[in-house]
Coordinates of C-alpha atoms and ligand atoms in Angstrom, one line a residue:
M1 CA 24.0 105.2 48.5
C2 CA 22.4 108.3 46.8
G3 CA 18.9 108.1 45.5
I4 CA 17.8 108.9 42.0
V5 CA 14.4 109.4 40.4
G6 CA 13.3 110.5 36.9
I7 CA 9.9 111.2 35.4
I8 CA 8.8 111.8 31.8
S9 CA 5.2 112.8 31.4
S10 CA 2.9 115.3 29.7
K11 CA 2.0 116.6 33.2
E12 CA 4.0 118.6 35.7
V13 CA 6.7 116.5 37.4
T14 CA 8.5 118.7 40.0
R15 CA 6.2 118.0 42.9
R16 CA 6.2 114.2 42.2
I17 CA 10.0 114.2 42.0
I18 CA 10.2 115.9 45.4
N19 CA 7.8 113.3 46.9
S20 CA 9.9 110.5 45.5
L21 CA 13.1 112.0 46.8
K22 CA 11.6 112.2 50.3
K23 CA 11.1 108.4 50.1
L24 CA 14.7 108.0 48.9
E25 CA 16.3 110.1 51.7
Y26 CA 17.2 106.9 53.5
R27 CA 19.9 106.5 50.8
G28 CA 21.6 109.8 51.6
Y29 CA 20.7 113.2 53.0
D30 CA 23.6 115.5 52.8
S31 CA 22.4 117.4 49.7
A32 CA 19.7 117.2 47.1
G33 CA 18.8 118.5 43.7
I34 CA 16.5 118.4 40.7
A35 CA 16.7 119.4 37.1
T36 CA 13.8 119.8 34.7
L37 CA 13.6 120.5 31.0
V38 CA 11.5 123.5 30.1
D39 CA 11.3 124.9 26.5
G40 CA 14.7 123.4 25.6
D41 CA 16.4 124.7 28.7
I42 CA 17.6 122.6 31.6
N43 CA 16.7 124.3 34.9
E44 CA 18.4 123.1 38.1
V45 CA 17.8 123.7 41.8
K46 CA 20.3 122.2 44.3
C47 CA 21.0 122.6 47.9
E48 CA 23.1 121.4 50.8
G49 CA 21.0 119.5 53.3
R50 CA 17.7 117.7 53.2
V51 CA 14.9 117.5 50.7
E52 CA 12.8 119.8 52.8
V53 CA 15.4 122.6 52.1
L54 CA 15.2 121.8 48.4
E55 CA 11.4 121.9 48.5
K56 CA 11.6 125.5 49.9
D57 CA 14.1 126.6 47.3
I58 CA 12.0 125.1 44.5
S59 CA 9.0 127.1 45.5
K60 CA 11.1 130.3 45.3
F61 CA 12.3 129.4 41.7
N62 CA 8.8 128.2 40.6
L63 CA 10.5 125.2 38.9
K64 CA 8.2 123.6 36.3
G65 CA 8.6 120.9 33.7
D66 CA 7.1 117.7 32.5
I67 CA 10.4 115.8 32.3
G68 CA 12.9 115.8 35.1
I69 CA 15.4 114.0 37.3
G70 CA 16.1 114.3 41.0
H71 CA 18.8 113.2 43.5
V72 CA 19.6 112.8 47.2
R73 CA 23.3 112.5 47.9
W74 CA 25.6 110.7 50.2
A75 CA 29.0 112.3 49.5
T76 CA 31.7 110.1 48.1
H77 CA 33.8 112.5 46.0
G78 CA 33.7 116.1 47.2
K79 CA 32.2 117.4 50.4
P80 CA 28.4 117.8 50.9
S81 CA 27.7 121.3 49.3
K82 CA 25.4 122.9 46.9
I83 CA 28.0 122.8 44.1
N84 CA 28.6 119.1 44.6
A85 CA 24.9 118.2 44.8
H86 CA 23.5 116.4 41.8
P87 CA 22.3 116.8 39.0
H88 CA 25.5 117.7 37.3
S89 CA 25.0 119.5 34.0
S90 CA 26.8 120.5 30.9
E91 CA 25.5 122.7 28.1
Q92 CA 23.7 119.6 26.7
V93 CA 22.8 117.2 29.4
S94 CA 22.0 116.8 33.1
V95 CA 23.0 113.7 35.0
V96 CA 22.1 112.1 38.3
H97 CA 24.3 109.3 39.6
N98 CA 24.5 106.7 42.3
G99 CA 27.8 104.9 42.7
I100 CA 31.5 105.7 42.1
I101 CA 33.3 106.3 38.9
E102 CA 36.7 104.9 39.7
N103 CA 38.5 106.3 36.7
S104 CA 37.1 109.8 37.0
T105 CA 40.5 111.4 37.5
I106 CA 41.8 110.1 34.2
L107 CA 38.5 111.0 32.4
K108 CA 38.6 114.5 33.9
K109 CA 42.2 115.1 32.5
F110 CA 41.1 113.9 29.1
L111 CA 38.0 116.2 29.2
E112 CA 40.0 119.2 30.5
K113 CA 42.4 118.9 27.6
K114 CA 39.4 119.2 25.4
G115 CA 38.4 122.4 27.1
Y116 CA 35.7 121.3 29.5
I117 CA 35.6 123.2 32.7
F118 CA 34.6 121.4 35.9
K119 CA 32.6 123.2 38.6
S120 CA 32.4 120.5 41.2
Q121 CA 34.7 118.0 42.9
T122 CA 32.5 115.1 42.1
D123 CA 33.2 112.0 40.0
T124 CA 29.8 112.4 38.4
E125 CA 30.5 115.6 36.5
V126 CA 32.8 113.7 34.1
I127 CA 29.7 111.8 32.9
A128 CA 27.9 115.0 31.9
H129 CA 30.9 116.2 29.9
L130 CA 31.7 112.8 28.4
V131 CA 28.2 112.5 27.1
T132 CA 28.4 116.0 25.7
E133 CA 31.7 115.1 24.0
Y134 CA 30.5 111.9 22.4
L135 CA 27.2 113.5 21.2
K136 CA 29.2 115.7 18.9
K137 CA 29.9 112.7 16.6
N138 CA 27.5 110.0 17.6
S139 CA 23.9 109.2 17.7
L140 CA 22.3 109.3 21.2
K141 CA 22.2 105.5 21.5
D142 CA 25.9 105.1 20.4
T143 CA 26.9 107.9 22.7
I144 CA 25.4 106.0 25.7
I145 CA 27.1 102.7 24.6
K146 CA 30.5 104.4 24.3
V147 CA 30.2 106.4 27.5
L148 CA 29.2 103.4 29.6
K149 CA 32.2 101.5 28.2
K150 CA 34.5 104.3 29.3
L151 CA 33.2 104.4 32.9
H152 CA 34.9 102.1 35.5
G153 CA 33.2 101.4 38.8
S154 CA 29.6 101.2 39.7
F155 CA 26.7 103.4 38.8
A156 CA 23.0 103.9 38.3
L157 CA 22.4 106.9 36.1
G158 CA 19.5 109.1 35.0
I159 CA 20.2 111.5 32.1
I160 CA 18.1 114.2 30.4
F161 CA 19.1 116.1 27.3
K162 CA 18.6 119.7 26.4
D163 CA 17.4 119.0 22.9
Q164 CA 15.5 115.8 23.6
S165 CA 12.2 116.7 25.3
N166 CA 10.8 113.2 24.6
L167 CA 13.2 110.9 26.4
M168 CA 15.5 110.2 29.3
I169 CA 18.2 107.6 29.8
G170 CA 18.6 105.1 32.7
A171 CA 21.7 102.9 33.0
K172 CA 22.9 100.4 35.6
R173 CA 26.1 98.7 36.6
G174 CA 26.5 97.6 40.2
S175 CA 24.0 100.1 41.7
P176 CA 20.3 99.3 41.4
L177 CA 17.8 101.0 39.0
A178 CA 14.1 100.3 38.7
V179 CA 12.0 101.4 35.8
G180 CA 8.3 102.1 36.3
Y181 CA 5.4 102.1 33.7
G182 CA 2.7 104.6 34.1
P183 CA -0.3 105.9 32.2
N184 CA 1.2 107.9 29.4
E185 CA 4.2 108.6 31.5
N186 CA 7.2 106.5 32.7
Y187 CA 9.8 106.6 35.5
I188 CA 13.2 105.6 36.7
G189 CA 14.1 105.3 40.4
S190 CA 16.7 103.8 42.7
D191 CA 14.0 101.4 44.0
S192 CA 10.4 100.5 43.5
Y193 CA 9.5 102.2 46.8
A194 CA 10.3 105.6 45.3
L195 CA 7.9 104.9 42.4
K196 CA 5.1 103.1 44.2
S197 CA 2.9 106.1 44.6
M198 CA 2.9 106.4 40.8
T199 CA 2.9 102.8 39.6
N200 CA 3.0 99.2 40.7
K201 CA 4.4 98.0 37.3
I202 CA 8.2 97.7 37.6
S203 CA 11.2 96.2 35.7
Y204 CA 14.7 96.1 37.0
L205 CA 17.7 96.8 34.9
D206 CA 20.5 94.1 35.0
D207 CA 24.1 95.0 35.2
G208 CA 25.4 96.6 32.0
E209 CA 22.0 97.5 30.7
F210 CA 20.6 100.9 29.8
C211 CA 17.1 102.1 28.7
I212 CA 15.6 104.8 26.7
V213 CA 12.5 106.0 28.5
K214 CA 9.8 107.9 26.6
K215 CA 6.3 108.8 27.8
D216 CA 4.7 105.9 26.0
Q217 CA 7.6 103.5 25.5
I218 CA 10.6 102.0 27.3
E219 CA 13.3 100.2 25.3
F220 CA 16.0 98.2 27.1
F221 CA 19.5 97.4 25.7
D222 CA 22.5 95.4 26.8
T223 CA 26.1 96.7 26.8
A224 CA 26.5 96.2 23.1
G225 CA 23.2 98.0 22.3
T226 CA 21.2 94.9 21.5
K227 CA 17.6 95.2 22.5
V228 CA 16.5 93.1 25.5
N229 CA 13.1 92.1 26.8
K230 CA 12.3 92.7 30.4
K231 CA 9.9 91.1 32.7
V232 CA 7.3 93.5 34.1
M233 CA 6.7 92.8 37.8
N234 CA 3.4 93.7 39.5
L235 CA 4.0 95.0 42.9
S236 CA 1.4 95.0 45.6
K237 CA -0.8 98.1 45.3
D238 CA -0.8 99.1 48.9
E239 CA 1.6 101.8 49.5
I240 CA 3.1 101.5 53.0
D241 CA 2.4 104.8 54.6
Y242 CA 4.8 104.5 57.5
D243 CA 4.6 107.3 59.9
K244 CA 5.8 108.0 63.4
G245 CA 2.4 107.9 65.0
D246 CA 2.8 109.4 68.5
Y247 CA 6.5 109.0 68.5
K248 CA 9.0 111.7 67.9
Y249 CA 11.5 109.4 66.2
F250 CA 11.2 106.4 64.0
M251 CA 14.0 104.7 65.9
E252 CA 12.0 105.0 69.1
K253 CA 9.0 103.5 67.4
E254 CA 11.0 100.8 65.8
I255 CA 12.5 99.7 69.1
D256 CA 9.0 99.6 70.6
E257 CA 7.7 97.5 67.7
Q258 CA 10.1 94.7 68.4
P259 CA 7.6 92.5 70.3
S260 CA 5.3 92.6 67.3
T261 CA 8.2 92.1 64.9
I262 CA 8.9 88.9 66.8
I263 CA 5.3 87.7 66.6
A264 CA 5.0 88.5 62.9
C265 CA 8.2 86.5 62.2
I266 CA 7.2 83.6 64.4
N267 CA 3.8 83.5 62.7
E268 CA 5.5 83.0 59.3
Y269 CA 7.9 80.3 60.3
V270 CA 6.5 78.5 63.3
D271 CA 3.6 76.1 63.4
K272 CA 2.6 76.8 67.0
H273 CA 0.0 74.0 67.1
N274 CA 2.3 71.2 66.0
K275 CA 5.4 72.8 67.4
Q276 CA 7.4 72.7 64.3
I277 CA 9.2 75.1 62.0
N278 CA 8.1 75.5 58.4
I279 CA 10.5 76.7 55.8
Y280 CA 8.5 75.4 52.8
N281 CA 10.6 76.7 50.0
F282 CA 14.0 75.2 51.1
P283 CA 15.4 74.1 47.7
W284 CA 17.9 71.5 48.9
K285 CA 17.9 68.6 51.2
I286 CA 18.8 69.9 54.6
S287 CA 20.7 66.7 55.2
S288 CA 23.0 67.7 52.3
I289 CA 24.3 70.8 54.0
E290 CA 27.7 70.2 55.5
S291 CA 28.8 73.8 56.4
I292 CA 27.5 77.3 56.6
M293 CA 29.0 80.6 55.7
L294 CA 27.3 83.8 56.9
I295 CA 28.0 87.1 55.4
G296 CA 26.9 90.7 56.1
C297 CA 28.0 94.2 57.0
G298 CA 27.6 96.3 60.2
T299 CA 24.6 95.3 62.3
A300 CA 23.8 92.5 59.8
F301 CA 27.3 91.1 60.4
H302 CA 26.6 91.1 64.1
S303 CA 23.5 88.9 63.5
C304 CA 25.7 86.6 61.4
L305 CA 28.1 86.3 64.3
M306 CA 25.3 85.6 66.7
A307 CA 24.1 82.8 64.3
K308 CA 27.5 81.2 64.3
Y309 CA 27.2 80.7 68.1
W310 CA 23.7 79.2 67.8
M311 CA 24.5 77.1 64.8
E312 CA 27.6 75.7 66.3
Q313 CA 25.7 75.0 69.5
N314 CA 22.8 73.3 67.9
T315 CA 24.3 71.5 64.8
N316 CA 27.4 69.6 63.9
L317 CA 28.1 72.0 61.0
D318 CA 31.2 73.9 60.3
V319 CA 30.0 77.6 60.6
S320 CA 32.0 80.6 59.5
V321 CA 31.2 84.3 59.3
D322 CA 32.7 87.1 57.2
I323 CA 32.3 90.8 56.6
A324 CA 31.0 91.2 53.0
S325 CA 33.6 93.8 52.0
E326 CA 36.4 91.3 53.1
F327 CA 34.8 88.2 51.7
R328 CA 34.3 89.6 48.2
Y329 CA 38.0 90.2 47.7
R330 CA 39.6 87.3 49.5
K331 CA 40.7 84.1 47.8
V332 CA 37.8 82.2 49.2
R333 CA 37.8 78.3 48.9
F334 CA 34.2 77.6 47.9
K335 CA 32.8 74.4 49.4
K336 CA 30.3 72.4 47.4
N337 CA 27.9 71.5 50.2
C338 CA 28.2 74.8 52.0
L339 CA 25.1 77.0 52.4
Y340 CA 26.1 80.7 51.9
I341 CA 23.8 82.9 53.8
V342 CA 23.9 86.7 53.1
V343 CA 22.1 88.9 55.6
S344 CA 20.9 92.4 54.7
Q345 CA 18.0 94.5 56.0
S346 CA 17.9 96.6 52.8
G347 CA 18.9 93.9 50.4
E348 CA 20.9 96.5 48.5
T349 CA 24.2 96.7 50.3
A350 CA 26.8 96.8 47.6
D351 CA 29.4 94.6 49.3
T352 CA 26.8 92.0 50.5
H353 CA 25.3 91.9 47.0
A354 CA 28.8 91.4 45.5
A355 CA 29.5 88.6 48.0
L356 CA 26.3 87.0 46.9
A357 CA 27.2 87.4 43.2
L358 CA 30.5 85.8 43.9
C359 CA 28.9 82.8 45.5
K360 CA 26.4 82.5 42.6
K361 CA 29.3 82.7 40.1
N362 CA 30.9 79.8 41.8
K363 CA 27.6 77.9 41.7
M364 CA 27.1 77.8 45.4
K365 CA 23.8 77.3 47.3
T366 CA 22.7 80.8 48.4
C367 CA 20.2 82.1 50.9
A368 CA 19.3 85.7 51.7
V369 CA 17.9 86.9 55.0
V370 CA 16.4 90.3 54.1
N371 CA 13.8 92.7 55.1
V372 CA 13.0 94.3 51.7
I373 CA 11.8 91.4 49.6
E374 CA 11.8 93.4 46.4
S375 CA 15.5 94.2 46.8
S376 CA 18.4 93.2 44.5
I377 CA 19.8 90.6 47.0
A378 CA 16.3 89.0 47.4
R379 CA 15.9 88.8 43.7
D380 CA 19.3 87.1 43.2
A381 CA 19.5 84.5 46.0
D382 CA 18.3 80.9 45.5
L383 CA 16.3 81.0 48.8
V384 CA 14.9 84.1 50.5
L385 CA 14.0 84.1 54.1
P386 CA 12.3 87.4 54.9
I387 CA 12.4 88.8 58.4
Y388 CA 8.9 90.3 58.2
C389 CA 9.6 93.3 60.4
G390 CA 8.0 96.0 58.2
Q391 CA 9.8 99.0 56.9
E392 CA 12.7 100.2 59.0
V393 CA 13.2 104.0 58.6
G394 CA 15.7 104.9 61.3
V395 CA 19.2 104.7 59.9
A396 CA 20.4 102.8 62.9
S397 CA 19.1 99.3 62.6
T398 CA 17.1 98.0 65.5
K399 CA 14.0 95.9 64.8
A400 CA 15.7 94.4 61.7
F401 CA 18.6 93.2 63.9
I402 CA 16.1 91.4 66.1
G403 CA 14.4 90.0 63.0
Q404 CA 17.6 88.8 61.4
M405 CA 18.7 87.1 64.6
L406 CA 15.3 85.5 64.9
V407 CA 15.2 84.1 61.4
L408 CA 18.8 82.8 61.8
Y409 CA 17.9 81.2 65.2
I410 CA 14.8 79.6 63.7
L411 CA 16.9 78.2 60.8
S412 CA 19.5 76.9 63.3
I413 CA 17.0 74.8 65.2
K414 CA 15.3 73.6 62.0
I415 CA 18.7 72.4 60.6
S416 CA 19.5 71.0 64.0
F417 CA 16.4 68.9 64.1
D418 CA 16.4 67.9 60.5
Q419 CA 20.0 66.8 60.7
K420 CA 19.1 64.8 63.9
C421 CA 21.4 66.8 66.2
I422 CA 18.6 67.3 68.7
S423 CA 15.7 65.1 69.8
K424 CA 12.1 65.9 69.0
K425 CA 11.5 66.8 72.6
K426 CA 14.4 69.3 72.6
Y427 CA 13.3 70.7 69.3
Q428 CA 9.8 71.3 70.6
D429 CA 11.0 72.7 73.9
K430 CA 13.1 75.3 71.9
I431 CA 10.0 76.2 69.9
K432 CA 8.0 76.5 73.1
N433 CA 10.6 78.8 74.6
L434 CA 10.6 80.9 71.4
L435 CA 6.9 81.5 71.8
T436 CA 7.5 83.4 75.1
L437 CA 10.1 85.7 73.6
S438 CA 7.8 88.5 72.5
N439 CA 6.4 88.8 76.0
S440 CA 9.8 89.0 77.7
T441 CA 10.8 91.6 75.1
K442 CA 7.8 93.7 76.0
K443 CA 8.8 93.6 79.7
T444 CA 12.4 94.6 78.8
L445 CA 11.1 97.6 76.9
K446 CA 9.7 98.9 80.2
L447 CA 13.1 99.4 81.7
D448 CA 13.1 102.8 80.1
Q449 CA 13.4 105.4 82.8
K450 CA 16.5 103.9 84.3
I451 CA 18.3 103.8 81.0
L452 CA 17.3 107.4 80.3
Q453 CA 19.4 108.4 83.4
I454 CA 22.3 106.1 82.5
G455 CA 22.3 107.5 78.9
K456 CA 23.3 110.9 80.3
T457 CA 26.6 109.5 81.5
F458 CA 27.3 107.8 78.2
A459 CA 26.5 110.9 76.3
E460 CA 29.2 112.8 78.1
A461 CA 31.8 110.1 77.9
K462 CA 35.0 110.4 75.9
G463 CA 34.9 106.7 75.2
S464 CA 33.3 103.5 76.5
M465 CA 33.5 99.7 76.2
F466 CA 31.0 96.9 75.8
L467 CA 32.1 93.5 77.1
G468 CA 30.5 90.1 76.8
R469 CA 31.4 86.4 76.3
G470 CA 29.8 83.7 74.3
Y471 CA 26.3 84.7 73.1
S472 CA 26.8 88.1 74.6
F473 CA 29.9 89.0 72.5
P474 CA 28.0 89.8 69.3
I475 CA 25.5 91.8 71.3
A476 CA 28.4 93.8 72.9
L477 CA 29.6 94.6 69.3
E478 CA 26.1 95.7 68.3
G479 CA 25.7 97.8 71.5
A480 CA 29.0 99.6 70.8
L481 CA 28.0 100.2 67.2
K482 CA 24.7 101.7 68.2
L483 CA 26.4 104.1 70.6
K484 CA 29.0 105.2 68.0
E485 CA 26.6 105.8 65.2
L486 CA 23.9 107.6 67.3
A487 CA 25.7 109.5 70.1
Y488 CA 29.1 109.8 68.3
V489 CA 30.8 108.4 71.4
H490 CA 33.8 106.2 70.8
A491 CA 32.7 102.7 71.9
E492 CA 34.5 99.4 71.6
G493 CA 32.8 96.0 71.7
Y494 CA 35.2 93.3 73.1
P495 CA 35.1 89.7 74.2
A496 CA 35.4 90.2 78.0
G497 CA 38.2 87.7 78.1
E498 CA 40.3 89.8 75.7
M499 CA 40.6 92.8 77.9
K500 CA 43.9 91.9 79.5
H501 CA 45.5 91.4 76.1
G502 CA 45.6 95.1 75.5
P503 CA 42.3 97.1 75.8
L504 CA 42.5 97.2 79.6
A505 CA 45.0 100.0 79.1
L506 CA 42.1 102.2 77.9
I507 CA 40.2 101.9 81.2
E508 CA 40.5 105.1 83.3
Q509 CA 38.7 106.6 86.2
G510 CA 35.0 107.1 85.5
M511 CA 34.9 105.5 82.0
P512 CA 31.5 103.9 81.5
V513 CA 31.7 100.2 80.6
V514 CA 28.8 98.0 79.8
V515 CA 29.2 94.4 80.9
L516 CA 26.8 91.8 79.5
A517 CA 26.7 88.9 81.9
P518 CA 23.6 86.7 81.7
R519 CA 23.5 83.7 84.1
D520 CA 25.0 81.3 81.6
E521 CA 28.1 79.1 81.7
Y522 CA 30.3 82.2 81.3
Y523 CA 28.7 84.2 84.1
K524 CA 31.4 83.8 86.7
K525 CA 34.2 84.4 84.2
T526 CA 32.6 87.6 83.0
I527 CA 32.0 88.8 86.5
S528 CA 35.7 88.4 87.2
N529 CA 36.5 90.5 84.1
M530 CA 34.0 93.0 85.3
Q531 CA 35.8 93.2 88.6
E532 CA 39.1 93.8 86.8
V533 CA 37.7 96.9 85.0
I534 CA 36.0 98.2 88.2
A535 CA 39.4 97.9 90.0
R536 CA 40.8 100.2 87.4
G537 CA 38.2 102.9 87.9
A538 CA 35.5 101.9 85.3
K539 CA 31.8 102.8 86.0
V540 CA 30.1 99.5 85.2
L541 CA 26.6 99.1 83.9
L542 CA 25.9 95.4 84.4
V543 CA 23.2 93.9 82.1
T544 CA 22.2 90.5 83.4
N545 CA 19.0 88.5 83.9
K546 CA 16.9 88.0 86.9
N547 CA 18.0 85.2 89.2
K548 CA 17.5 84.3 92.8
D549 CA 21.2 84.7 93.5
E550 CA 22.5 88.2 94.0
V551 CA 25.3 89.4 91.8
I552 CA 28.5 88.5 93.4
S553 CA 30.3 91.7 93.0
E554 CA 30.4 95.1 94.7
N555 CA 30.9 98.5 93.3
I556 CA 28.7 98.1 90.3
W557 CA 27.6 101.5 89.2
E558 CA 24.2 100.5 87.7
K559 CA 22.4 97.2 87.0
I560 CA 19.7 96.3 84.5
E561 CA 18.0 92.9 84.8
V562 CA 16.1 91.4 81.9
D563 CA 13.8 88.3 82.2
Q564 CA 15.1 84.8 82.8
L565 CA 14.7 82.9 79.6
D566 CA 16.4 80.0 77.8
E567 CA 20.0 81.2 77.5
E568 CA 19.9 80.9 73.7
L569 CA 17.2 83.6 73.7
I570 CA 18.8 86.0 76.2
P571 CA 20.7 87.9 73.4
F572 CA 17.4 89.2 72.1
L573 CA 16.6 90.7 75.5
M574 CA 20.2 92.0 76.1
T575 CA 20.0 93.9 72.8
I576 CA 17.1 96.2 73.9
P577 CA 18.7 98.1 76.8
L578 CA 21.7 98.8 74.5
Q579 CA 19.5 100.2 71.8
K580 CA 17.8 102.4 74.3
L581 CA 21.1 103.4 75.8
A582 CA 22.3 104.7 72.4
F583 CA 18.9 106.3 71.8
Y584 CA 18.9 108.2 75.1
S585 CA 22.6 109.2 74.8
A586 CA 21.9 110.7 71.4
L587 CA 18.7 112.4 72.7
E588 CA 20.7 114.0 75.5
K589 CA 23.0 115.5 73.0
G590 CA 20.2 116.7 70.7
Y591 CA 21.5 114.7 67.7
D592 CA 19.4 113.7 64.7
I593 CA 18.4 110.3 65.9
D594 CA 16.8 109.0 62.7
K595 CA 19.5 110.4 60.4
P596 CA 22.9 110.3 62.1
R597 CA 25.7 112.3 60.5
N598 CA 27.7 110.8 57.6
L599 CA 25.5 107.7 57.3
A600 CA 22.7 106.4 55.1
K601 CA 20.2 103.6 55.4
S602 CA 21.2 101.8 52.3
V603 CA 24.9 101.5 51.4
T604 CA 25.0 101.0 47.7
V605 CA 28.6 101.9 47.2
E606 CA 31.5 99.8 48.4
Ligands
F6R1 C1 23.9 100.0 61.8 C2 23.4 99.7 60.5 C3 24.4 99.3 59.5 C4 23.8 98.2 58.5 C5 24.7 97.9 57.4 C6 24.2 96.8 56.5 O1 22.8 100.4 62.7 O2 22.2 99.8 60.2 O3 25.5 98.8 60.0 O4 23.5 97.1 59.3 O5 24.9 99.0 56.6 O6 23.0 97.2 56.0 P1 22.0 96.1 55.4 O7 21.5 95.3 56.5 O8 20.9 96.9 54.7 O9 22.8 95.3 54.4

């Protein structure tokens, strides 16, 4: 997490750093800061809170400069506060950092013994003092090589120097850093998106590399200080200006965009005329795939779990799922003909990226399902399957979840047909059904008013549960996650059949419980589980799909019915009321829907 930007120019940089920081706020928004170099002095302005607060402070201080670095923070070491906000400076240097310095305590002791005084509780401040210390006896380049060797953990760094008005340093290990080339000025940034208003020419640092950035030159070096050449990528010129339009919140807009997300994705992968799926760039013979491993975090993990159900249903493959932060440290048995699929909206999630790196190190076949196609994960995977849902700004993932599920579903039926697990007729029927999904999603979005009322009860609840079986279980997990992260209400997602193995003890009078019970093979079983929670006082919101038979249970508090669709596609529709439920619950409480507390959109620390 945390976003960094740096500009070296012969023109004023402050305004542009602020603009880039606004674009990076998805990486962290608990504090922000900027440092510029003016006449041999480093001037800093920092604040707790958002970039808009920083912007106001800067106007008071009239901060100027034609070289500077800026930062938006997501706190790891030390609480969000002005003192812990970056940049962190010594007499000599100013540093912005994304990542975690794991040996900061040892380095701090070493530096304190040498007389350095620490102002903040951050791990980053050690870097400023360490650079200052090494500069006493080393050239600038040697200092950087030595300092980077001393640091354990992950980082992307931007550094400016009091007595070097013609350069700044960028460095990367673990956390991403892009370098941009401009007209008589150059830039560093956590991603290309932050730099896009200034340039479309970008290079990315690889792990262990650092760069010396001047106005008219950028030099790249590896860990040992040997020069390296970098590929310059040309990004598309059009800057996505993504605004809220008539909506008050990005999340609300992104939920409503889901029918078009589905159409955009289907247009990319489905030949509607011939009723077939096109994944042109598949680098292996589909028949050679013997098993599948799906890896992700949070919402992306839920789409992986969903895919396991579809893939097991539609293929004969062995399908496993794992949470990236677990996978990366387990003693995994890598299987030669296994396809390792990592799923990540941002394509920057540290754990998912590390899981991918591990698969690559073991020479596995890797595929990334991502939204941001310029991301680190997309650059590193053998095969990239974008979800084509456009930029997602709301921190809580909504349309990207639908997009991830859709790509994984499409992949499952493609593998199923290519491996001769289903007939051509069944394959084409599935595609035909898929083409109706967007319309049914549109209808589901209209169930709004009812959910607004229901949301009030969930907003006041001490805790809640989301239950489902089969295809509905991953959706139950996702619904609970949405409510937790947006409305800060404790919510547990559970397989309905697990309730009597412990969690039933949590049910008390008036507790709101969501039961997902589509008319599938599990329907009757789930309805029985529902009765068990109702009998213990739960207020049940039943989410099901329209059917001529009435629901065979009394005492349901509320009921939401989505369209009748092929049962494999129902999870898409079931997701929507749960997104809305979390949205309205948070709205009721007046919380910051697009930027929930303690979270960030891109999780670039482990
Ligand atoms: C929840 C949410 C997170 C992300 C997770 C992975 O609404 O957005 O749980 O899904 O942090 O992020 P990506 O998909 O960018 O790897």
